[in-house]
Structures are given as structure tokens and as C-alpha cells.
Amino acid sequence: MSLKRREFITLLGRAAAAWPLAARAQQQAMPVIGFLNTRSADVSAHLVAALRRGLVENGYVEGLDQEG
């Protein structure tokens, strides 16, 4: 079973047309930042606040990716 030239060109054209759709469907992973500490939340509240301020100052918004 050999592919005829016309069938090959049609197949190639369809693959080329579908490529941007497949590429657009892929989304970049959202960064996840964690803070681990052995102290209680009350004792560490100032550290968490400072971390959040630093992230906002660098363009990170809680719940959104960099492009969102």
C-alpha cells in the first residue's frame, strides 16, 4: 500500500493546518510557591506577609500566572 503524491500532500497539508491548534492548546504550568515552617501561623505571620509583599513587588499575583 503506497501513498500517492496527492494523498501525501493532502495529509501533509492537514497536519500543517492542525499544528497551530495543538500548540495553542498547550498551557504553561502555573508556578507554585510554598512556605514551610515549624512555627505556628501566628508566629510566622510577619514572614508570610513579607514573602507575599516581595512576590507582588516582583510581579507575582496570588492565583494568577505570570501572563495572566
Tab-separated table of N, CA, C and O in Angstrom:
chain	number	residue	atom	x	y	z
A	1	MET	N	0.850	-1.179	0.000
A	1	MET	CA	0.000	0.000	0.000
A	1	MET	C	0.895	1.243	0.000
A	1	MET	O	1.538	1.563	0.979
A	2	SER	N	0.955	1.909	-1.087
A	2	SER	CA	1.790	3.095	-1.183
A	2	SER	C	0.914	4.338	-1.247
A	2	SER	O	-0.199	4.305	-1.741
A	3	LEU	N	1.436	5.410	-0.700
A	3	LEU	CA	0.732	6.677	-0.689
A	3	LEU	C	0.974	7.376	-2.010
A	3	LEU	O	2.114	7.512	-2.449
A	4	LYS	N	-0.086	7.804	-2.636
A	4	LYS	CA	0.068	8.563	-3.876
A	4	LYS	C	0.450	9.991	-3.531
A	4	LYS	O	0.242	10.458	-2.409
A	5	ARG	N	1.014	10.664	-4.489
A	5	ARG	CA	1.516	12.019	-4.258
A	5	ARG	C	0.413	12.942	-3.748
A	5	ARG	O	0.607	13.698	-2.794
A	6	ARG	N	-0.757	12.909	-4.340
A	6	ARG	CA	-1.857	13.778	-3.958
A	6	ARG	C	-2.311	13.480	-2.519
A	6	ARG	O	-2.573	14.382	-1.739
A	7	GLU	N	-2.381	12.208	-2.167
A	7	GLU	CA	-2.771	11.825	-0.807
A	7	GLU	C	-1.733	12.308	0.215
A	7	GLU	O	-2.091	12.777	1.291
A	8	PHE	N	-0.478	12.190	-0.158
A	8	PHE	CA	0.591	12.634	0.727
A	8	PHE	C	0.524	14.145	0.953
A	8	PHE	O	0.627	14.623	2.090
A	9	ILE	N	0.325	14.903	-0.111
A	9	ILE	CA	0.247	16.363	0.005
A	9	ILE	C	-0.971	16.765	0.830
A	9	ILE	O	-0.900	17.669	1.660
A	10	THR	N	-2.096	16.066	0.638
A	10	THR	CA	-3.298	16.351	1.432
A	10	THR	C	-3.034	16.068	2.909
A	10	THR	O	-3.388	16.869	3.784
A	11	LEU	N	-2.424	14.938	3.185
A	11	LEU	CA	-2.104	14.578	4.566
A	11	LEU	C	-1.155	15.596	5.195
A	11	LEU	O	-1.347	16.028	6.336
A	12	LEU	N	-0.160	15.993	4.456
A	12	LEU	CA	0.802	16.979	4.937
A	12	LEU	C	0.129	18.324	5.194
A	12	LEU	O	0.384	18.978	6.209
A	13	GLY	N	-0.766	18.735	4.319
A	13	GLY	CA	-1.498	19.994	4.483
A	13	GLY	C	-2.382	19.975	5.713
A	13	GLY	O	-2.467	20.959	6.454
A	14	ARG	N	-3.066	18.867	5.946
A	14	ARG	CA	-3.922	18.760	7.124
A	14	ARG	C	-3.102	18.801	8.409
A	14	ARG	O	-3.499	19.414	9.397
A	15	ALA	N	-1.963	18.134	8.405
A	15	ALA	CA	-1.103	18.141	9.583
A	15	ALA	C	-0.583	19.554	9.849
A	15	ALA	O	-0.541	20.000	10.999
A	16	ALA	N	-0.209	20.262	8.792
A	16	ALA	CA	0.288	21.635	8.946
A	16	ALA	C	-0.811	22.556	9.455
A	16	ALA	O	-0.557	23.461	10.256
A	17	ALA	N	-2.053	22.339	9.026
A	17	ALA	CA	-3.167	23.170	9.479
A	17	ALA	C	-3.510	22.888	10.934
A	17	ALA	O	-3.922	23.784	11.672
A	18	ALA	N	-3.357	21.658	11.382
A	18	ALA	CA	-3.706	21.284	12.745
A	18	ALA	C	-2.608	21.638	13.744
A	18	ALA	O	-2.878	21.755	14.934
A	19	TRP	N	-1.387	21.826	13.309
A	19	TRP	CA	-0.261	22.079	14.198
A	19	TRP	C	-0.463	23.286	15.108
A	19	TRP	O	-0.274	23.194	16.320
A	20	PRO	N	-0.870	24.468	14.577
A	20	PRO	CA	-1.049	25.621	15.479
A	20	PRO	C	-2.131	25.386	16.533
A	20	PRO	O	-2.028	25.890	17.643
A	21	LEU	N	-3.159	24.641	16.205
A	21	LEU	CA	-4.224	24.358	17.168
A	21	LEU	C	-3.692	23.519	18.321
A	21	LEU	O	-4.005	23.775	19.477
A	22	ALA	N	-2.888	22.534	18.009
A	22	ALA	CA	-2.313	21.683	19.048
A	22	ALA	C	-1.324	22.472	19.900
A	22	ALA	O	-1.275	22.323	21.118
A	23	ALA	N	-0.540	23.332	19.276
A	23	ALA	CA	0.441	24.118	20.014
A	23	ALA	C	-0.248	25.133	20.921
A	23	ALA	O	0.198	25.393	22.030
A	24	ARG	N	-1.335	25.724	20.464
A	24	ARG	CA	-2.055	26.712	21.249
A	24	ARG	C	-2.747	26.073	22.446
A	24	ARG	O	-2.945	26.702	23.471
A	25	ALA	N	-3.118	24.812	22.325
A	25	ALA	CA	-3.831	24.124	23.407
A	25	ALA	C	-2.924	23.845	24.601
A	25	ALA	O	-3.404	23.665	25.705
A	26	GLN	N	-1.626	23.823	24.382
A	26	GLN	CA	-0.701	23.553	25.484
A	26	GLN	C	-0.527	24.810	26.318
A	26	GLN	O	-0.264	25.879	25.804
A	27	GLN	N	-0.711	24.691	27.604
A	27	GLN	CA	-0.563	25.821	28.505
A	27	GLN	C	0.667	25.615	29.380
A	27	GLN	O	0.993	24.498	29.748
A	28	GLN	N	1.294	26.726	29.685
A	28	GLN	CA	2.445	26.635	30.575
A	28	GLN	C	1.961	26.365	31.989
A	28	GLN	O	0.887	26.791	32.384
A	29	ALA	N	2.766	25.661	32.728
A	29	ALA	CA	2.414	25.336	34.110
A	29	ALA	C	2.456	26.590	34.971
A	29	ALA	O	3.321	27.442	34.819
A	30	MET	N	1.499	26.708	35.866
A	30	MET	CA	1.469	27.835	36.789
A	30	MET	C	2.493	27.576	37.894
A	30	MET	O	2.529	26.495	38.465
A	31	PRO	N	3.331	28.569	38.190
A	31	PRO	CA	4.312	28.359	39.252
A	31	PRO	C	3.614	28.217	40.604
A	31	PRO	O	2.620	28.882	40.881
A	32	VAL	N	4.142	27.355	41.426
A	32	VAL	CA	3.606	27.146	42.764
A	32	VAL	C	4.710	27.460	43.765
A	32	VAL	O	5.820	26.947	43.658
A	33	ILE	N	4.401	28.324	44.699
A	33	ILE	CA	5.379	28.722	45.697
A	33	ILE	C	4.831	28.319	47.060
A	33	ILE	O	3.683	28.611	47.387
A	34	GLY	N	5.643	27.642	47.832
A	34	GLY	CA	5.220	27.207	49.150
A	34	GLY	C	6.120	27.779	50.232
A	34	GLY	O	7.250	28.186	49.968
A	35	PHE	N	5.605	27.795	51.431
A	35	PHE	CA	6.351	28.280	52.588
A	35	PHE	C	6.184	27.250	53.697
A	35	PHE	O	5.086	27.049	54.199
A	36	LEU	N	7.268	26.576	54.034
A	36	LEU	CA	7.231	25.568	55.092
A	36	LEU	C	7.930	26.110	56.326
A	36	LEU	O	9.012	26.682	56.242
A	37	ASN	N	7.293	25.918	57.470
A	37	ASN	CA	7.849	26.437	58.705
A	37	ASN	C	7.331	25.573	59.855
A	37	ASN	O	6.202	25.106	59.824
A	38	THR	N	8.136	25.389	60.864
A	38	THR	CA	7.717	24.576	62.014
A	38	THR	C	7.003	25.406	63.070
A	38	THR	O	6.437	24.854	64.001
A	39	ARG	N	7.029	26.715	62.925
A	39	ARG	CA	6.364	27.586	63.897
A	39	ARG	C	4.872	27.674	63.593
A	39	ARG	O	4.423	27.334	62.515
A	40	SER	N	4.121	28.203	64.546
A	40	SER	CA	2.676	28.363	64.339
A	40	SER	C	2.425	29.486	63.326
A	40	SER	O	3.293	30.325	63.076
A	41	ALA	N	1.232	29.504	62.778
A	41	ALA	CA	0.867	30.520	61.793
A	41	ALA	C	0.926	31.925	62.397
A	41	ALA	O	1.313	32.883	61.723
A	42	ASP	N	0.547	32.055	63.657
A	42	ASP	CA	0.580	33.371	64.317
A	42	ASP	C	2.007	33.902	64.441
A	42	ASP	O	2.258	35.085	64.204
A	43	VAL	N	2.918	33.037	64.787
A	43	VAL	CA	4.316	33.448	64.965
A	43	VAL	C	4.964	33.786	63.615
A	43	VAL	O	5.814	34.676	63.527
A	44	SER	N	4.551	33.112	62.561
A	44	SER	CA	5.154	33.289	61.237
A	44	SER	C	4.408	34.286	60.366
A	44	SER	O	4.786	34.496	59.214
A	45	ALA	N	3.374	34.910	60.859
A	45	ALA	CA	2.535	35.799	60.034
A	45	ALA	C	3.352	36.911	59.388
A	45	ALA	O	3.140	37.237	58.213
A	46	HIS	N	4.302	37.496	60.118
A	46	HIS	CA	5.104	38.579	59.542
A	46	HIS	C	6.006	38.070	58.407
A	46	HIS	O	6.268	38.788	57.449
A	47	LEU	N	6.465	36.829	58.505
A	47	LEU	CA	7.287	36.254	57.435
A	47	LEU	C	6.460	35.991	56.184
A	47	LEU	O	6.903	36.268	55.065
A	48	VAL	N	5.264	35.472	56.376
A	48	VAL	CA	4.376	35.210	55.237
A	48	VAL	C	3.994	36.528	54.570
A	48	VAL	O	3.979	36.636	53.337
A	49	ALA	N	3.701	37.544	55.363
A	49	ALA	CA	3.359	38.860	54.809
A	49	ALA	C	4.522	39.427	54.004
A	49	ALA	O	4.326	39.976	52.913
A	50	ALA	N	5.731	39.295	54.515
A	50	ALA	CA	6.912	39.787	53.799
A	50	ALA	C	7.122	39.022	52.493
A	50	ALA	O	7.463	39.617	51.465
A	51	LEU	N	6.901	37.717	52.528
A	51	LEU	CA	7.024	36.910	51.317
A	51	LEU	C	6.011	37.362	50.270
A	51	LEU	O	6.347	37.553	49.101
A	52	ARG	N	4.783	37.537	50.686
A	52	ARG	CA	3.735	37.983	49.747
A	52	ARG	C	4.049	39.360	49.177
A	52	ARG	O	3.863	39.608	47.993
A	53	ARG	N	4.514	40.286	50.005
A	53	ARG	CA	4.893	41.622	49.515
A	53	ARG	C	6.006	41.519	48.477
A	53	ARG	O	5.966	42.177	47.436
A	54	GLY	N	7.007	40.704	48.768
A	54	GLY	CA	8.111	40.530	47.824
A	54	GLY	C	7.660	39.944	46.502
A	54	GLY	O	8.129	40.350	45.439
A	55	LEU	N	6.742	39.002	46.561
A	55	LEU	CA	6.228	38.411	45.324
A	55	LEU	C	5.457	39.450	44.508
A	55	LEU	O	5.618	39.546	43.289
A	56	VAL	N	4.607	40.236	45.182
A	56	VAL	CA	3.837	41.269	44.483
A	56	VAL	C	4.780	42.302	43.867
A	56	VAL	O	4.580	42.728	42.724
A	57	GLU	N	5.806	42.694	44.591
A	57	GLU	CA	6.776	43.665	44.076
A	57	GLU	C	7.493	43.146	42.835
A	57	GLU	O	7.945	43.925	42.004
A	58	ASN	N	7.567	41.835	42.689
A	58	ASN	CA	8.226	41.237	41.532
A	58	ASN	C	7.238	40.776	40.463
A	58	ASN	O	7.600	40.034	39.551
A	59	GLY	N	5.988	41.193	40.601
A	59	GLY	CA	5.014	40.934	39.541
A	59	GLY	C	4.164	39.695	39.707
A	59	GLY	O	3.362	39.382	38.838
A	60	TYR	N	4.323	38.987	40.785
A	60	TYR	CA	3.508	37.796	41.008
A	60	TYR	C	2.220	38.190	41.727
A	60	TYR	O	2.255	38.942	42.697
A	61	VAL	N	1.098	37.696	41.229
A	61	VAL	CA	-0.195	37.960	41.838
A	61	VAL	C	-0.772	36.618	42.256
A	61	VAL	O	-0.826	35.687	41.460
A	62	GLU	N	-1.191	36.535	43.487
A	62	GLU	CA	-1.714	35.293	44.021
A	62	GLU	C	-2.903	34.813	43.189
A	62	GLU	O	-3.846	35.555	42.945
A	63	GLY	N	-2.824	33.559	42.715
A	63	GLY	CA	-3.901	32.977	41.925
A	63	GLY	C	-3.782	33.187	40.432
A	63	GLY	O	-4.576	32.643	39.672
A	64	LEU	N	-2.810	33.961	39.977
A	64	LEU	CA	-2.624	34.213	38.540
A	64	LEU	C	-1.233	33.791	38.121
A	64	LEU	O	-0.275	33.916	38.879
A	65	ASP	N	-1.122	33.341	36.858
A	65	ASP	CA	0.216	33.045	36.333
A	65	ASP	C	0.847	34.341	35.863
A	65	ASP	O	0.231	35.403	35.858
A	66	GLN	N	2.093	34.299	35.450
A	66	GLN	CA	2.836	35.493	35.066
A	66	GLN	C	2.203	36.243	33.901
A	66	GLN	O	2.303	37.431	33.792
A	67	GLU	N	1.565	35.512	32.974
A	67	GLU	CA	0.994	36.148	31.799
A	67	GLU	C	-0.438	36.587	32.032
A	67	GLU	O	-1.002	37.319	31.253
A	68	GLY	N	-1.090	36.068	33.100
A	68	GLY	CA	-2.487	36.329	33.352
A	68	GLY	C	-2.671	37.606	34.064
A	68	GLY	O	-3.569	38.289	34.197
